[in-house]
Amino acid sequence: MTSMNMTYASLIPEVVLFAAAVITLLAGSYLPRNRQIFTRWFALGALLVSAATALVAAFQPATEIFTGTYAIDSATAVIRIAAPLATGVVILIGQDEFIGSARESETYALLVLATLGTVVVAGASDLLVVMGGYLLASIPLYALIGLSRTKRAAEATLKTYLLGAIFGVLLLAGITLLTSLGASSSYASLTRGLEHAPPAAVAAGFVAVIIGLLFKAGGVPGHFWIPDAAQSSGTAVAAFLTTVPKLGAVVALSRLVMVAPDTVHLPLLIGVLAALSMTVGNLAALAQTNVLRLLGWSTVSQVGYLLMPVAVITLATRASAALLTYLVLYAVTNLAVFAVVACLPRRQSLADWAGVAKTHPWLTGALIVGCLSLLGTPPTAVFAGKLAVFTATWDGGMAWLVVIAAANSVLSLGYYLRFFISPFNAPAAATDGSRTSSFPRRAYVIPVVLGIATLAAGPLALGLGLL
């Protein structure tokens, strides 16, 4: 499939994102503060155009361009569509958080740049391109986390930056080692080049690259920044960093596993990391009372389920489809939950949500649907995704991982149940009035629509035969 194809038109979705980020940044520098909203609508339009052009290109035959360094296939197509749309939803979720802020246009530019990095990581079929996409997706996150300008945000930014630097160096070291051993950084020739290399050195290189990418995915052992960043940044930014970067990183991991030579047994390593991610994330979430921090740990556990089809990507024929299905359904569900939380930003702890069912019944309904979906309850979106990845993992011969995943699903009930109970508790009389939200009711449309989508996506996926 490798070719000298230099068709620049194949990169229109990526070019649109890059141009949108630059124009948004430049326009924001000249527009007065009360006109910055124009950059918001421009960024939203560019994200839609990028997704639309990717949808058109999705019907073209799979190929590799630029001497086999970038793949245009079904996985790239899904991320090209899902990542810009998810970022657009994040901007809508954060409309009252971003509008009028000191760095409004810069926020949109950073979101679009991080989205571009996510797409590049997903489409890369060359280790050096992976590194470029990794940096493009990571650096904007540091600034986005610190935009709230609080002491806690500054601490989370520094922590994320330091961890990002460490895992980035690890990723680069692994890339350097594999490129040296294989005499190529391109996936198309890397497998052949590594066949006669020392297995221990090849294994060390793959392990370093995989762990480096897990920082971007938010899985164990690269997960430490997720809870702090989710709690300290704005709700919309938290929705972005727990959703979009995962899309590209997990697809990049799946491509890497597919090109690993038989001398290293990556499926077992990925399976163990999947089990650790879901177990560590769920156990840590049980002890949380802050809503955003709890959801941050929840996303760590979700990475474990996303890694299940990656572990069997070379062993089960349906693993690739299961992975892409789960990615999309998880993105819809996670954004729905964060959209609800964004509507009531002053209710930071679970105890603060007492009485919400009475004052905001539609939001409560969307929250419960979202949590039921993350739990994997039929017929919601993530239920369909879990059904797909469980089946693929079982078919791939990793029944032990399916058992661990099922046990973790039961374990997660311990903290998702608190989202079902807290809104129905009687509020404390002294504090209920002070927490009454003045959030505009028009913003309620987004979480309710996402909640309905979460409820409908599962049966739709089953009906379309995606599983």
XYZ file of C-alpha atoms in Angstrom:
467
model
C 0.000 0.000 0.000
C 3.015 2.288 0.367
C 3.272 4.746 -2.458
C 4.841 8.012 -3.486
C 1.392 9.556 -3.485
C 1.847 13.281 -2.783
C -1.790 14.279 -3.238
C -2.076 17.365 -1.074
C -5.837 17.393 -1.593
C -6.006 14.296 0.610
C -5.079 16.481 3.576
C -7.860 19.055 3.179
C -9.453 18.251 6.589
C -6.097 18.761 8.323
C -5.323 21.900 6.297
C -8.689 23.382 7.229
C -7.942 22.844 10.924
C -4.465 24.358 10.645
C -5.692 27.388 8.703
C -8.571 27.867 11.144
C -6.228 27.880 14.144
C -3.911 30.459 12.560
C -6.739 32.710 11.351
C -8.534 32.493 14.699
C -5.368 33.467 16.530
C -4.606 36.376 14.177
C -8.196 37.611 14.089
C -8.357 37.567 17.871
C -5.302 39.808 18.005
C -7.039 42.566 16.069
C -10.676 42.237 17.141
C -11.837 44.297 20.153
C -12.735 42.377 23.290
C -16.495 42.685 22.701
C -16.143 41.263 19.157
C -14.126 38.156 20.000
C -17.275 36.076 19.617
C -16.711 36.176 15.843
C -13.691 33.884 16.338
C -15.956 31.427 18.120
C -18.327 31.160 15.183
C -15.404 30.981 12.760
C -13.799 28.142 14.721
C -17.108 26.271 14.868
C -17.587 26.706 11.124
C -14.059 25.499 10.371
C -14.532 22.416 12.548
C -17.727 21.578 10.674
C -16.032 22.102 7.300
C -13.143 19.870 8.342
C -15.523 17.113 9.442
C -17.596 17.476 6.264
C -14.570 17.210 3.957
C -13.400 14.193 5.948
C -16.830 12.608 5.478
C -16.569 13.066 1.713
C -13.039 11.604 1.684
C -14.178 8.644 3.775
C -15.749 7.064 0.708
C -12.417 6.979 -1.124
C -10.265 3.793 -1.154
C -7.760 3.440 1.661
C -4.267 4.651 0.803
C -1.047 5.968 2.261
C 0.386 9.288 1.229
C 3.729 11.053 1.476
C 5.809 7.908 0.992
C 3.758 5.894 3.418
C 3.986 8.261 6.377
C 0.275 9.056 6.639
C -2.640 6.639 6.275
C -6.003 7.620 4.829
C -8.194 4.712 5.898
C -11.301 3.962 7.952
C -9.607 4.675 11.283
C -8.300 8.039 10.118
C -11.694 8.857 8.631
C -13.497 8.190 11.909
C -11.089 10.361 13.908
C -11.131 13.095 11.250
C -14.905 13.304 11.693
C -15.259 12.586 15.411
C -12.480 14.831 16.751
C -13.600 18.117 15.089
C -17.249 17.433 15.957
C -16.338 16.679 19.578
C -14.310 19.901 19.764
C -17.273 21.810 18.336
C -19.468 20.384 21.094
C -16.840 21.413 23.660
C -16.962 24.999 22.376
C -20.760 24.969 22.653
C -20.553 23.498 26.157
C -18.146 26.244 27.181
C -19.940 29.124 25.472
C -20.597 30.953 28.742
C -17.224 29.912 30.137
C -15.247 31.214 27.167
C -17.214 34.261 25.997
C -15.745 37.466 27.364
C -12.764 35.717 28.903
C -9.359 37.359 28.678
C -8.115 34.737 26.213
C -11.241 33.869 24.265
C -9.845 33.660 20.725
C -6.655 32.018 21.995
C -8.775 29.324 23.646
C -10.476 28.478 20.369
C -7.147 28.444 18.520
C -5.612 26.109 21.097
C -8.609 23.761 20.939
C -8.399 23.582 17.148
C -4.617 23.017 17.215
C -4.972 20.202 19.759
C -7.660 18.678 17.553
C -5.321 18.817 14.577
C -2.630 17.078 16.633
C -5.114 14.368 17.573
C -5.999 13.757 13.928
C -2.325 13.647 12.903
C -1.478 11.137 15.659
C -4.352 8.918 14.514
C -3.380 8.998 10.839
C 0.371 8.686 11.287
C 1.980 5.574 9.843
C 5.487 6.761 10.586
C 7.085 7.106 14.015
C 8.407 10.606 13.342
C 4.952 11.800 12.293
C 3.577 10.298 15.503
C 6.055 12.417 17.452
C 5.049 15.556 15.554
C 1.371 14.914 16.194
C 2.059 14.127 19.838
C 3.702 17.514 20.378
C 0.989 19.328 18.446
C -1.699 17.678 20.569
C 0.125 18.095 23.902
C 1.458 21.651 23.985
C -1.961 23.362 23.601
C -3.264 21.299 26.540
C -0.769 22.892 28.933
C -2.073 26.349 28.099
C -5.733 25.276 28.136
C -5.443 23.802 31.642
C -3.933 27.029 32.984
C -6.467 29.368 31.399
C -8.604 29.509 34.559
C -5.657 31.265 36.266
C -6.139 29.771 39.713
C -3.429 28.419 41.973
C -4.796 24.911 41.533
C -4.796 25.331 37.730
C -1.200 26.551 37.796
C -0.206 23.492 39.818
C -2.078 21.172 37.444
C -0.481 22.862 34.436
C 3.012 22.435 35.858
C 2.304 18.801 36.747
C 0.910 18.075 33.291
C 3.830 19.829 31.637
C 6.449 17.919 33.616
C 4.735 14.583 33.056
C 4.258 15.430 29.395
C 7.961 16.204 29.078
C 8.952 12.936 30.781
C 6.625 10.781 28.713
C 7.543 12.746 25.568
C 11.221 12.026 26.136
C 10.343 8.363 26.703
C 8.358 8.324 23.457
C 11.214 9.950 21.564
C 13.723 7.503 23.035
C 11.560 4.577 21.934
C 11.199 6.056 18.451
C 14.945 6.585 18.204
C 15.639 3.007 19.282
C 13.121 1.438 16.907
C 14.234 3.619 14.005
C 17.860 2.694 14.622
C 17.120 -1.020 14.857
C 14.742 -1.113 11.902
C 16.651 1.341 9.698
C 13.359 3.098 9.014
C 10.669 5.038 10.855
C 7.923 4.055 8.404
C 5.527 1.336 9.544
C 5.534 -0.191 6.062
C 9.193 -1.203 6.322
C 9.666 -1.253 10.089
C 8.375 -4.800 10.568
C 10.842 -6.221 8.070
C 13.675 -4.165 9.489
C 13.072 -5.380 13.037
C 12.802 -9.081 12.210
C 16.482 -9.764 12.843
C 17.066 -7.160 15.549
C 17.697 -8.230 19.190
C 14.235 -9.008 20.656
C 15.032 -7.356 23.998
C 15.980 -4.086 22.319
C 12.913 -4.199 20.057
C 10.680 -4.867 23.070
C 12.248 -1.952 24.967
C 11.584 0.364 22.039
C 7.927 -0.640 21.693
C 7.329 -0.424 25.443
C 8.750 3.117 25.524
C 6.586 4.255 22.612
C 3.453 2.633 24.044
C 3.929 4.190 27.485
C 4.612 7.557 25.894
C 1.347 7.376 23.955
C -0.544 6.323 27.091
C 0.162 9.795 28.503
C -1.889 11.193 25.650
C -4.598 8.551 26.101
C -4.718 9.102 29.882
C -4.167 5.431 30.720
C -1.926 3.775 33.317
C 0.949 4.626 33.795
C 0.526 7.981 32.032
C -2.665 8.932 33.862
C -1.503 11.003 36.838
C -2.259 14.361 35.245
C -5.876 13.588 34.293
C -7.679 13.979 37.686
C -5.792 17.164 38.641
C -6.285 18.721 35.220
C -9.989 17.800 35.123
C -10.602 19.310 38.568
C -8.533 22.458 38.052
C -9.388 23.531 34.523
C -12.737 24.829 33.332
C -15.497 22.275 32.790
C -15.424 22.613 29.006
C -11.645 22.232 28.928
C -11.988 19.172 31.176
C -14.512 17.743 28.714
C -12.028 18.282 25.893
C -8.936 16.796 27.536
C -10.821 13.705 28.751
C -12.351 13.055 25.331
C -10.524 14.284 22.239
C -6.835 13.379 22.836
C -7.850 9.767 23.570
C -9.339 9.401 20.090
C -6.027 9.810 18.327
C -3.773 8.159 20.910
C -5.693 4.876 21.051
C -5.802 4.594 17.260
C -2.045 5.278 17.144
C -1.517 2.473 19.669
C -3.537 0.076 17.524
C -1.413 0.901 14.454
C 1.753 0.323 16.457
C 0.630 -3.100 17.696
C -0.184 -4.149 14.134
C 3.376 -3.509 12.907
C 5.176 -5.129 15.853
C 7.224 -8.181 14.812
C 6.449 -11.629 16.228
C 9.551 -11.444 18.417
C 7.713 -9.197 20.902
C 4.364 -10.103 22.469
C 2.608 -6.739 22.692
C -0.984 -8.086 23.077
C -0.223 -9.350 26.588
C 1.399 -6.047 27.573
C -1.560 -4.026 26.254
C -3.981 -6.402 28.003
C -2.220 -5.925 31.342
C -2.199 -2.134 30.894
C -5.922 -2.257 30.053
C -6.674 -4.199 33.234
C -4.566 -1.791 35.301
C -6.189 1.302 33.791
C -9.761 0.207 34.448
C -8.973 -1.105 37.945
C -6.890 1.867 39.114
C -9.380 4.346 37.644
C -12.385 2.690 39.268
C -10.779 2.209 42.684
C -9.595 5.819 42.787
C -12.993 7.131 41.653
C -14.712 5.395 44.567
C -12.977 7.735 47.013
C -13.749 11.005 45.209
C -16.349 13.596 46.179
C -15.448 16.349 43.704
C -17.519 15.851 40.559
C -14.853 16.794 38.008
C -12.123 14.824 39.768
C -14.395 11.786 39.935
C -15.124 12.076 36.218
C -11.380 12.435 35.600
C -10.734 9.087 37.276
C -13.716 7.646 35.407
C -12.042 8.507 32.099
C -8.878 6.703 33.253
C -10.964 3.566 33.729
C -12.577 4.035 30.310
C -9.120 3.927 28.701
C -8.876 0.368 29.982
C -11.943 -0.641 27.976
C -10.565 1.210 24.938
C -7.323 -0.758 25.179
C -9.130 -4.116 25.100
C -9.633 -4.199 21.307
C -6.122 -2.780 20.856
C -4.750 -5.820 22.702
C -6.422 -8.193 20.230
C -6.172 -6.019 17.118
C -4.034 -8.691 15.417
C -5.968 -11.634 16.851
C -9.651 -10.813 16.239
C -11.132 -9.695 12.938
C -13.726 -7.461 14.617
C -11.305 -5.689 16.959
C -10.681 -2.686 14.732
C -14.400 -2.033 14.167
C -15.080 -2.517 17.883
C -12.398 0.015 18.776
C -13.744 2.692 16.433
C -17.318 2.048 17.573
C -16.391 2.350 21.237
C -14.391 5.532 20.613
C -17.328 7.320 19.006
C -19.934 6.104 21.515
C -17.687 6.958 24.457
C -17.084 10.465 23.094
C -20.819 11.158 22.828
C -21.463 9.868 26.342
C -18.560 11.629 28.045
C -19.483 14.955 26.443
C -23.096 14.508 27.573
C -22.062 14.117 31.224
C -19.677 17.071 31.115
C -22.326 19.186 29.384
C -24.633 18.627 32.349
C -21.896 19.525 34.836
C -21.094 22.683 32.841
C -24.656 23.915 33.325
C -24.247 23.945 37.127
C -20.610 24.986 37.621
C -21.057 26.030 41.262
C -22.074 22.525 42.335
C -18.559 21.133 42.583
C -19.097 18.294 45.054
C -21.624 15.481 44.890
C -23.326 16.865 48.024
C -23.931 20.131 46.153
C -26.149 18.251 43.699
C -28.823 17.647 46.326
C -32.186 18.877 45.084
C -31.129 19.189 41.447
C -33.701 16.594 40.372
C -36.472 18.934 41.521
C -35.074 22.177 40.089
C -33.504 20.764 36.921
C -35.314 17.527 35.977
C -34.101 17.494 32.360
C -30.488 17.927 33.392
C -30.899 15.173 35.959
C -32.310 12.901 33.275
C -29.376 13.619 30.949
C -26.906 13.030 33.800
C -28.464 9.693 34.730
C -28.532 8.546 31.109
C -24.877 9.526 30.699
C -23.804 7.700 33.859
C -25.864 4.631 32.936
C -24.072 4.643 29.599
C -20.594 4.943 31.133
C -21.586 2.071 33.392
C -22.527 0.023 30.328
C -26.264 -0.355 30.933
C -28.509 -1.425 28.023
C -29.567 0.090 25.688
C -27.258 3.098 26.005
C -24.294 4.020 23.806
C -21.391 2.629 25.830
C -23.315 -0.604 26.403
C -23.111 -1.211 22.662
C -19.434 -0.262 22.741
C -18.671 -2.588 25.629
C -20.567 -5.397 23.952
C -18.394 -4.908 20.869
C -15.043 -4.786 22.692
C -15.943 -7.658 25.038
C -16.877 -9.840 22.055
C -13.746 -8.948 20.123
C -11.517 -9.531 23.155
C -13.138 -12.907 23.821
C -12.699 -13.873 20.173
C -9.060 -12.803 20.435
C -8.429 -15.347 23.168
C -8.226 -12.985 26.138
C -11.137 -14.269 28.192
C -9.309 -13.317 31.395
C -9.373 -9.662 30.326
C -13.107 -9.844 29.637
C -13.682 -11.233 33.138
C -11.633 -8.403 34.683
C -13.502 -5.832 32.593
C -16.879 -7.240 33.664
C -15.815 -7.138 37.322
C -14.679 -3.542 36.885
C -18.036 -2.619 35.362
C -19.704 -3.881 38.535
C -17.128 -2.008 40.633
C -17.849 1.264 38.820
C -21.470 1.000 39.958
C -20.182 2.091 43.380
C -19.492 5.659 42.261
C -21.888 6.066 39.344
C -24.727 5.278 41.757
C -23.883 8.447 43.666
C -24.767 10.466 40.557
C -28.175 8.767 40.598
C -28.802 9.412 44.305
C -27.345 12.870 44.997
C -29.763 14.903 42.812
C -32.723 13.329 44.634
C -31.446 14.102 48.139
C -33.088 16.949 50.036
C -30.908 20.071 49.844
C -29.672 21.783 52.976
C -31.949 24.783 53.589
C -29.075 27.141 54.362
C -27.178 26.443 51.177
C -29.775 25.573 48.570
C -30.616 29.177 47.785
C -27.007 30.200 47.416
C -26.469 27.442 44.850
C -29.465 28.202 42.700
C -28.041 28.514 39.228
C -28.578 31.523 37.029
C -27.263 29.623 34.036
C -29.224 30.484 30.884
C -31.831 27.878 30.047
C -30.806 27.898 26.377
C -27.631 26.120 27.448
C -29.706 23.209 28.765
C -30.460 22.227 25.167
C -26.940 20.859 24.613
C -26.829 18.326 27.476
C -30.388 17.224 26.806
C -29.673 16.660 23.110
C -26.465 14.793 23.981
C -28.390 12.749 26.540
C -30.935 11.764 23.904
C -28.088 10.920 21.514
C -26.495 8.756 24.206
C -29.754 6.909 24.666
C -30.337 6.443 20.943
C -26.770 5.677 19.836
C -26.690 2.186 21.319
C -29.776 0.831 19.503
C -28.649 2.709 16.379
C -25.231 1.039 16.450
C -26.860 -2.353 16.942
C -29.337 -1.653 14.145
C -26.606 -0.648 11.716
C -24.769 -3.870 12.407
C -21.635 -2.133 13.710
C -21.072 -4.838 16.312
